[in-house]
Short mmCIF file of C-alpha atoms in Angstrom, two decimals:
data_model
loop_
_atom_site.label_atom_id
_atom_site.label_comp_id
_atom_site.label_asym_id
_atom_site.label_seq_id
_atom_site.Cartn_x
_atom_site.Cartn_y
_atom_site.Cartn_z
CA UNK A 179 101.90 103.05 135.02
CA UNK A 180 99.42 104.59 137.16
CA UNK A 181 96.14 102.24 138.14
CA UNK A 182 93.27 102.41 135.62
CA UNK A 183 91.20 103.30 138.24
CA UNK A 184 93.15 106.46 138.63
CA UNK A 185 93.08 107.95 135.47
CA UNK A 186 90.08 110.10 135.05
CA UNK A 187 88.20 110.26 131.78
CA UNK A 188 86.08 113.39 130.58
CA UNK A 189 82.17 114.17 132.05
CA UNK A 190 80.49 112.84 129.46
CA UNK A 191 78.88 116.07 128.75
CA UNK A 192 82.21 117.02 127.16
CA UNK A 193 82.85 116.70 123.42
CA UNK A 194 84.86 115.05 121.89
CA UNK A 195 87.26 117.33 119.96
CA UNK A 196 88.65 115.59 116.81
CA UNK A 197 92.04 116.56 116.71
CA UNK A 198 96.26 115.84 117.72
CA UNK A 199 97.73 115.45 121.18
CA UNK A 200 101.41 116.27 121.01
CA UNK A 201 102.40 113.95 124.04
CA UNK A 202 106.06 114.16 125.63
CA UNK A 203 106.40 110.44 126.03
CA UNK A 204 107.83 109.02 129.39
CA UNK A 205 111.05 106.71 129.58
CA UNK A 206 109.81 103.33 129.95
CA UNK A 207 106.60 103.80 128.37
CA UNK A 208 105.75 101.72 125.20
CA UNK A 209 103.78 104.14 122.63
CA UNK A 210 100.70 101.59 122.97
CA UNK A 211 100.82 102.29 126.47
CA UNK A 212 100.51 106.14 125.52
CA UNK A 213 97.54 105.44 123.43
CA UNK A 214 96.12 103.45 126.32
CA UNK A 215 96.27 106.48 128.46
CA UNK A 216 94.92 108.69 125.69
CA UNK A 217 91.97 106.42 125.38
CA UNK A 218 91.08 107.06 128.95
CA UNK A 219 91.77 110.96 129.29
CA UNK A 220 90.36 111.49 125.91
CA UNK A 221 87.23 109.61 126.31
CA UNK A 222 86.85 107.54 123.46
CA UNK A 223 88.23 104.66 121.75
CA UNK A 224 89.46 106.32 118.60
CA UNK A 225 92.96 106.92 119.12
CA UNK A 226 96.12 106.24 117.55
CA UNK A 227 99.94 107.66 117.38
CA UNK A 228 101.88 108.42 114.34
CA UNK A 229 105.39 106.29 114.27
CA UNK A 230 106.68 103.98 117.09
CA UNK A 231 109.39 105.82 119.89
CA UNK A 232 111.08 102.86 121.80
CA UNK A 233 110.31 102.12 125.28
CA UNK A 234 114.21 103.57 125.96
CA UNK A 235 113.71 106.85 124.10
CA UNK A 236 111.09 109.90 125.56
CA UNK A 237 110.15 112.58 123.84
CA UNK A 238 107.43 113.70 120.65
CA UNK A 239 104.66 111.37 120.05
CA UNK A 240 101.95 112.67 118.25
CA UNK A 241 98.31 111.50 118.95
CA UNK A 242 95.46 111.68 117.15
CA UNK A 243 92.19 111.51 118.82
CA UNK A 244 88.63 110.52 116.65
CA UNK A 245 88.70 111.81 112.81
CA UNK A 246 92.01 113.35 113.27
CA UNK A 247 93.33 109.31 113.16
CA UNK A 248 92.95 109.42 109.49
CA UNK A 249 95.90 112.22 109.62
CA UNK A 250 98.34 110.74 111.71
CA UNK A 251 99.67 108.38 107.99
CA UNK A 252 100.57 111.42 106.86
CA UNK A 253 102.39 112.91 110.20
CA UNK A 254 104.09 109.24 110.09
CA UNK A 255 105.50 110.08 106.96
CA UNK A 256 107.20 113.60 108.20
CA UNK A 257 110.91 114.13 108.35
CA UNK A 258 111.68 114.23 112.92
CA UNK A 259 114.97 115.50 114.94
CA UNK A 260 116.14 113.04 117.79
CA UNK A 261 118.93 114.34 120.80
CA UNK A 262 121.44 110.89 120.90
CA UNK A 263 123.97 110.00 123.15
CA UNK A 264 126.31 107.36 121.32
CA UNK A 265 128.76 105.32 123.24
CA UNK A 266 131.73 104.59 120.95
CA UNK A 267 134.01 101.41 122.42
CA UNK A 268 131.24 98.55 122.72
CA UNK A 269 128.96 96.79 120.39
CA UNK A 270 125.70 95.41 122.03
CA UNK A 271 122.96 92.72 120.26
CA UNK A 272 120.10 95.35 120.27
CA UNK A 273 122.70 98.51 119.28
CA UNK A 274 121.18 99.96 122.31
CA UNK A 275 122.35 100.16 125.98
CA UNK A 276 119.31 97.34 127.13
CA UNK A 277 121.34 94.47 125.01
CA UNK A 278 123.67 92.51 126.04
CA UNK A 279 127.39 93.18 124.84
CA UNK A 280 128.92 91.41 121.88
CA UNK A 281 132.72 93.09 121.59
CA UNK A 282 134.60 96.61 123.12
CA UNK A 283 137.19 97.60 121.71
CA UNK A 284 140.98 97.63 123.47
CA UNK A 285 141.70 100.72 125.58
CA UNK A 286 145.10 101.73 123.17
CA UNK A 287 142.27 101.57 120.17
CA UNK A 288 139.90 104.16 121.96
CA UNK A 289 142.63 106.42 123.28
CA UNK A 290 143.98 106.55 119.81
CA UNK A 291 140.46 107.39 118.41
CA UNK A 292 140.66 111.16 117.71
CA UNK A 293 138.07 113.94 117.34
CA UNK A 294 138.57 114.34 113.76
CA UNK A 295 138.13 111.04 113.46
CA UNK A 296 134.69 110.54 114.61
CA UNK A 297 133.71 113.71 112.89
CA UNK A 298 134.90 112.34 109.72
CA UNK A 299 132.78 109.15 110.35
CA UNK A 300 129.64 111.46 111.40
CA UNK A 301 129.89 113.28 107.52
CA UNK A 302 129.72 110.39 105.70
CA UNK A 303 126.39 109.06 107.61
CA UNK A 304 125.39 111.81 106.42
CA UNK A 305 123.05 112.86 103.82
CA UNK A 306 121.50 109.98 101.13
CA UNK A 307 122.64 106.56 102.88
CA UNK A 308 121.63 103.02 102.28
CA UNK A 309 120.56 102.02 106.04
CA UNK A 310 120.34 98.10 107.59
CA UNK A 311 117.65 98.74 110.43
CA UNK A 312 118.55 97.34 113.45
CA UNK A 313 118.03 93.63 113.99
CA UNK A 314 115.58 94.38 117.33
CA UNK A 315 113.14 96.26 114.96
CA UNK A 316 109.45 95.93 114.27
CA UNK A 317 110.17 95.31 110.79
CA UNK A 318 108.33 91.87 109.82
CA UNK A 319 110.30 88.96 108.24
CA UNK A 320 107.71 85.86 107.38
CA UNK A 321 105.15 87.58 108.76
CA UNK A 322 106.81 88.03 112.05
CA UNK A 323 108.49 91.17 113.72
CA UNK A 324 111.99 91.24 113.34
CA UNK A 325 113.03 91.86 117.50
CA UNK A 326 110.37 88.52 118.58
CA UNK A 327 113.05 86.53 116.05
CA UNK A 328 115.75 88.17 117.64
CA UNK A 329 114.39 87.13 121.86
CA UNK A 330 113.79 83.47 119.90
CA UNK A 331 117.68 83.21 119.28
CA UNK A 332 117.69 83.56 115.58
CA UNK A 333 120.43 85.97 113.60
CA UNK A 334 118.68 88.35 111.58
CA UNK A 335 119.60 90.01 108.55
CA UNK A 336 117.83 92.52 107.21
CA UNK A 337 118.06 94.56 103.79
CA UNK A 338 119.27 98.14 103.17
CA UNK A 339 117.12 100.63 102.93
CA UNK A 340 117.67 104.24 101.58
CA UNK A 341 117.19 107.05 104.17
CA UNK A 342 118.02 110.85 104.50
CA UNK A 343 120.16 111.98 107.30
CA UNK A 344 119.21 115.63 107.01
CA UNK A 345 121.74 116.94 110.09
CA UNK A 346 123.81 115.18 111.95
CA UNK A 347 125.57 117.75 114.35
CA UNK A 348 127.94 116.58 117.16
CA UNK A 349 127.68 118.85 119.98
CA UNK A 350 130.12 116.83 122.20
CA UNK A 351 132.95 114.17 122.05
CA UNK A 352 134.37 112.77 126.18
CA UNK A 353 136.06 109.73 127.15
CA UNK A 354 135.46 107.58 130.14
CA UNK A 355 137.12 107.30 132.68
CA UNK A 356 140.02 109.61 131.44
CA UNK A 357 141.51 110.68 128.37
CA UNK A 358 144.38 108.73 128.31
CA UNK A 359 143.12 105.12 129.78
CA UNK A 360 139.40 105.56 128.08
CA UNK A 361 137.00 102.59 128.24
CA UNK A 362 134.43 104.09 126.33
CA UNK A 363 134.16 107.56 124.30
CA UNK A 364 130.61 109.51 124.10
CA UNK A 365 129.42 111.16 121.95
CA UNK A 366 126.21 113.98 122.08
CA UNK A 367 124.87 114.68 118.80
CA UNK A 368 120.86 116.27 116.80
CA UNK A 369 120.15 113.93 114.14
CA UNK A 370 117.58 115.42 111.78
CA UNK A 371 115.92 112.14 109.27
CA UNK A 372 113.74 110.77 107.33
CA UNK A 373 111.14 108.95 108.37
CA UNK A 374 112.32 104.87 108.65
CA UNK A 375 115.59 106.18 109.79
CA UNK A 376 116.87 104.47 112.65
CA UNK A 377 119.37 106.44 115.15
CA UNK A 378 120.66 103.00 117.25
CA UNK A 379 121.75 101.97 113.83
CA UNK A 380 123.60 105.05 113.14
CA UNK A 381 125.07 104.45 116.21
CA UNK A 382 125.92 101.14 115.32
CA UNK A 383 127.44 102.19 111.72
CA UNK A 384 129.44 104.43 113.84
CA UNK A 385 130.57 102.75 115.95
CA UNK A 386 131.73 100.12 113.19
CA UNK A 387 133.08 102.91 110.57
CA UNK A 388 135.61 103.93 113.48
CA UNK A 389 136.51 100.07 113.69
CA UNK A 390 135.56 100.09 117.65
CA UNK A 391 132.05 99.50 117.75
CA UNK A 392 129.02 101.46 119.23
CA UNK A 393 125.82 101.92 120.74
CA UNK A 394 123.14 104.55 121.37
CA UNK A 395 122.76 104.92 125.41
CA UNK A 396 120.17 107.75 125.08
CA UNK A 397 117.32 109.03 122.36
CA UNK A 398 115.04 112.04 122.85
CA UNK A 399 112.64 112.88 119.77
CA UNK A 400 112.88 116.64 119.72
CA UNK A 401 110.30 117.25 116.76
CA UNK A 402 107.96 115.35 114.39
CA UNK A 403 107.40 117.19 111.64
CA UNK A 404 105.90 120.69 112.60
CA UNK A 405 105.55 120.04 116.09
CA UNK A 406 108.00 120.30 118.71
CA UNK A 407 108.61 119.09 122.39
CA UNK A 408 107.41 123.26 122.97
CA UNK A 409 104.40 122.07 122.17
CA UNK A 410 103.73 118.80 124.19
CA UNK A 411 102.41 118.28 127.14
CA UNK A 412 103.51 115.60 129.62
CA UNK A 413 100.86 112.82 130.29
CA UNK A 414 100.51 113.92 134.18
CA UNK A 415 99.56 117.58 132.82
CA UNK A 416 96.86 115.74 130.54
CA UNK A 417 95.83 114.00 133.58
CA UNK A 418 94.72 117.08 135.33
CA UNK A 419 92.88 118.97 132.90
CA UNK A 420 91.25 116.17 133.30
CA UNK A 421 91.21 115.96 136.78
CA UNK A 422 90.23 119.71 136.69
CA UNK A 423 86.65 118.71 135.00
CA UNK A 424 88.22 119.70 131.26
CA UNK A 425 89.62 117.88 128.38
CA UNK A 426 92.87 117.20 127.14
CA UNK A 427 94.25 119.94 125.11
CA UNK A 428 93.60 118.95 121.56
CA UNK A 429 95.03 121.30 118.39
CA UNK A 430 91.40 120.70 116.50
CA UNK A 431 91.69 118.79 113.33
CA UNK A 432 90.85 121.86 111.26
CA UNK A 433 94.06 123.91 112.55
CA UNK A 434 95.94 120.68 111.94
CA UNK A 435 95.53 120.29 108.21
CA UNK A 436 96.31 123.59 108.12
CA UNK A 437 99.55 122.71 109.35
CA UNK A 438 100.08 119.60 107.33
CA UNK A 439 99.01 120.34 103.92
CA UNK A 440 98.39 122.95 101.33
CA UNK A 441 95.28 124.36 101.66
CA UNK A 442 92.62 125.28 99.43
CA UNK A 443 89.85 127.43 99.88
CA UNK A 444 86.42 125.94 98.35
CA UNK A 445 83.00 127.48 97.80
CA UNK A 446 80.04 126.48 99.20
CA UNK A 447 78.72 124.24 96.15
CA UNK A 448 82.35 123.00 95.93
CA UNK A 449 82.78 121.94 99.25
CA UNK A 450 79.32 120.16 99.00
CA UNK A 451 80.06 118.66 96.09
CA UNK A 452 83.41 116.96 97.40
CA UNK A 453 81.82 116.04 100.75
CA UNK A 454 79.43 113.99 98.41
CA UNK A 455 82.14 112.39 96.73
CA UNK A 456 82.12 114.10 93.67
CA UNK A 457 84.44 115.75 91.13
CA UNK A 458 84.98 119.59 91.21
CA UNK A 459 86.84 121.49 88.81
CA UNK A 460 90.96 121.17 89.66
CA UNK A 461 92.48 124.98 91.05
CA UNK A 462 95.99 125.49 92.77
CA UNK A 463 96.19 125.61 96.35
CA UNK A 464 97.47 127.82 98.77
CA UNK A 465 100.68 126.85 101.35
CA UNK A 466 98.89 126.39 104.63
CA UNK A 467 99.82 127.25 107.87
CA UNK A 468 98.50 130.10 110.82
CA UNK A 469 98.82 132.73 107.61
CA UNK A 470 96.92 130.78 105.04
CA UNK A 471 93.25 132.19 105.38
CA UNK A 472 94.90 135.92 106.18
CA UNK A 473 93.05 137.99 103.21
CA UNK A 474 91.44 134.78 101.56
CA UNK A 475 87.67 134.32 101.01
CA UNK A 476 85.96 131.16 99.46
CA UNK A 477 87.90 129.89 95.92
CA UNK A 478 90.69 131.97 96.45
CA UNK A 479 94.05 129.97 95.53
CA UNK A 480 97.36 131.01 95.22
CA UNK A 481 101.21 129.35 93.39
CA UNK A 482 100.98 126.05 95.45
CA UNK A 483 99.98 124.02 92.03
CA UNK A 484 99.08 120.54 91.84
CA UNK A 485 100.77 119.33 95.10
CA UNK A 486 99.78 115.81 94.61
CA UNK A 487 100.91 115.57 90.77
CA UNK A 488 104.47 117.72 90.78
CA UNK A 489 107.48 116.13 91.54
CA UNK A 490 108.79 119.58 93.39
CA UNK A 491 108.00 120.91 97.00
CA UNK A 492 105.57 123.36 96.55
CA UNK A 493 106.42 126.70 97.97
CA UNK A 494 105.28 126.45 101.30
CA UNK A 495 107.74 124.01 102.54
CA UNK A 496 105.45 120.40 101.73
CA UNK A 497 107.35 117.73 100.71
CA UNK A 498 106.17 116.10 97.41
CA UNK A 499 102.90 114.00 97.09
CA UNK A 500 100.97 115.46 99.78
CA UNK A 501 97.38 115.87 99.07
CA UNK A 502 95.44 118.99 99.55
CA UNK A 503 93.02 120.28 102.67
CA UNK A 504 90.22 121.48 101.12
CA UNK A 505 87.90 124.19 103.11
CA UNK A 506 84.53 125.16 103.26
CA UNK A 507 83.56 128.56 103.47
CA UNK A 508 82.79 128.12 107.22
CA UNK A 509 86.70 126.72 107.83
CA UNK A 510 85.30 122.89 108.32
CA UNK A 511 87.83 120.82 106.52
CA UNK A 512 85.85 118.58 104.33
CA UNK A 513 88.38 116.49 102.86
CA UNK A 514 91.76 115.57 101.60
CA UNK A 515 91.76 116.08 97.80
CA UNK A 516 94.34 116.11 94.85
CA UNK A 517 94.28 116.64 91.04
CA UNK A 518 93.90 113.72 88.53
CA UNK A 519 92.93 113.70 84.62
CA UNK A 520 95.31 114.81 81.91
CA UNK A 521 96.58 118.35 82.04
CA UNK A 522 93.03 119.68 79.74
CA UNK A 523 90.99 117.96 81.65
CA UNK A 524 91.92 118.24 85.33
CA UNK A 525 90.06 117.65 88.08
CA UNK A 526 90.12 117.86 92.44
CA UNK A 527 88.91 114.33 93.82
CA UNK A 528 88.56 113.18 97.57
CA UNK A 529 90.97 110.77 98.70
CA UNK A 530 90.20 110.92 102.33
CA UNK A 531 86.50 112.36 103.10
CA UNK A 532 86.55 114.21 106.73
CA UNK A 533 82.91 116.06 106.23
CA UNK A 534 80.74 113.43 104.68
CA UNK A 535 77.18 114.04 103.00
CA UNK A 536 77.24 117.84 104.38
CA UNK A 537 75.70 120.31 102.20
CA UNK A 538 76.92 124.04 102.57
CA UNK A 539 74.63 126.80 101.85
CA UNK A 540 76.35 130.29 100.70
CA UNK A 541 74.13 132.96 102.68
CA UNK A 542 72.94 136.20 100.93
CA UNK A 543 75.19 139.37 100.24
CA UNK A 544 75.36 141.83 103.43
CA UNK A 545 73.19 144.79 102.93
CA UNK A 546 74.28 148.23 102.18
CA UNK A 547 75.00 149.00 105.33
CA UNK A 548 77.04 146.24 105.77
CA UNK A 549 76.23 146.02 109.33
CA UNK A 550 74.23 142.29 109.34
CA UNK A 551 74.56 139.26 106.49
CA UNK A 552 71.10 137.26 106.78
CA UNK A 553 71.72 133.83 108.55
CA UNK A 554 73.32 136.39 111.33
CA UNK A 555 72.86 134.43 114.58
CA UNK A 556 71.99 131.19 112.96
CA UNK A 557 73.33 128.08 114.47
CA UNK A 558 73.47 126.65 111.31
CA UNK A 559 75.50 129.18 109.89
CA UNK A 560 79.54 129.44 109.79
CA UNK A 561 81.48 132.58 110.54
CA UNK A 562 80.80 134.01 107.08
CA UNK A 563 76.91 133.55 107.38
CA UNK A 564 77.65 130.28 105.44
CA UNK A 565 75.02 127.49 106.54
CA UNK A 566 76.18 124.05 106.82
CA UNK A 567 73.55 120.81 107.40
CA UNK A 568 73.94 117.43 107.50
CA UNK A 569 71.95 115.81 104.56
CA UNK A 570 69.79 112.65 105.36
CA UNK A 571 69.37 111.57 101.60
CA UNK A 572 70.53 112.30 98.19
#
């Protein structure tokens, strides 16, 4: 890692934009040591990463910088795609390349391993599979992390868990040093999971299915949910736009939850009432995304339904239980909502408040010529001649 003195942090005449940093992690770098880095180009304390990528592995972390912390739970909880490179032929303690070997497997067993074989092996990881994380995890036992048990000497066992192995596609199968003598075979695959899935142990349960044992040697996370290694930026380009006198490029937490969730599109009395905490009446929402506000004014909904109560993904591709990102009329997200109350009496409540104690203001009706709404040129008003102010008391 570079010196701290090094690493330049914004002028602080900057703002700070709330919002997610997709980072393409370095090899060798922890994902606290990420967030470290973050602190300093970002300015500000108020950083965190959604889900843990190994020291050994590089690619998509995603990093959320001030308010847009209180979305990275639900990136966490999003399905990601990993490149692997498994070596078939040795077992090792920490089913990666960094442990120490614990058994290979005889050179007449690998050359006798064929293609079909390990394909075979591949299809039934996957899909719905009960999964034994790997030993060297950060799962706690006693209150302690599974891998500090492991450096201490101790043999741990831990549970099966279920997981979803969405894809796993094998893009090449080679043997080392030649076909007919191998030591070792490789093999290059895309694993597309659930989140809690762990790709050194499907390396491991590979490697063990085939009766030779195996390791992962290589791990690059390709995507996190929505966003992609397209989309990152390495932490020396970070460095300088900051360098440059700028900030690092931040998607804004508005265009975020519009990415995440469903959306739906409040009023102005609605969207103050729910920044106040309080109940508003319960209305579908819209799937989000870039298209979401295309045609849409304040209260308009669409098929989305209760996201947060239905057992089904709603339409737009939102896995089950997700709340809602409710809008002002000005586009500031003011919270995280979902439906409660039995199906007469339903009801939108805040379960994560982003726009606290703000009270929106719906501006007059344009005139007839439609040229100018009043609140035009306000500072205090929102795109749609909404005004938004922070209340000091109820």
């Amino acid at each position: 890692m570079t010196d701290r003195q090094e690493i330049p942090s914004p002028a602080p005449s900057l703002p700070r934009v709330a919002g997610l940093v997709v980072v393409d992690k370095p090899l060798g770098w922890t994902s606290h040591d990420v967030v470290s880095r973050m602190r300093r180009l970002a300015g500000t304390r108020k950083v965190g990463h959604a889900g843990t990528l190994d020291p050994a592995a590089s690619g998509v972390l995603v990093v959320g910088v001030e308010k847009a912390t209180k979305l990275l739970t639900y990136v966490t909880g999003t399905d990601k795609t990993y490149r692997a490179s498994i070596r078939l032929g040795a077992a090792t303690v920490t089913d990666d390349a960094e442990g120490d070997v614990t058994s290979t497997a005889a050179p007449e067993r690998l050359a006798a391993l064929t293609d079909d074989a390990v394909l075979a092996a591949v299809a039934e990881l996957t899909g719905e599979i009960q999964q034994v994380p790997s030993a060297v995890s950060a799962i706690k036992v006693d209150g302690q992390r599974s891998y500090a048990r492991v450096r201490k000497g101790e043999d741990v066992e831990l549970p099966a868990r279920p997981v979803t192995v969405h894809e796993f596609t094998v893009h090449g199968i080679s043997r080392e040093p030649t076909d007919a003598e191998p030591t070792a075979v490789d093999v290059e695959a895309t694993v597309t999971c659930s989140s809690g899935t762990y790709i050194r142990a499907l390396a491991r349960d590979l490697g063990e299915a085939l009766g030779v044992g195996g390791h992962l040697t290589a791990l690059r996370r390709t995507r996190v949910g929505s966003f992609t290694l397209e989309q990152s930026h390495t932490l020396d380009e970070l460095t300088e736009q900051v360098r440059a006198g700028g900030t690092v490029s931040t998607l804004p937490i508005d265009e975020a939850a519009r990415g995440l969730f469903p959306v739906r599109e409040l009023t102005a009395p609605e969207a103050t009432d729910l920044s106040h905490g309080r109940r508003i009446a319960a209305a579908p929402a819209r799937p989000g995304g870039a298209a979401s506000r295309s045609g849409a004014g304040a209260g308009d909904t669409a098929s989305a339904g209760d996201v947060a109560a239905s057992g089904s993904e709603p339409a737009g591709g939102f896995r089950a239980g997700l709340p809602v990102a409710c809008f002002a009329p000005d586009g500031t997200l003011v919270a995280l909502a979902e439906d409660r109350g039995p199906a007469d009496r339903r009801y939108t409540t805040s379960v994560l408040g982003i726009a606290a104690g703000m009270t929106f203001t719906a501006a007059a009706a344009p005139d007839a010529t439609g040229v100018e709404k009043p609140g035009a040129g306000d500072p205090g008003a929102g795109q749609d001649g909404t005004k938004r102010t922070e209340r000091t008391h109820d």
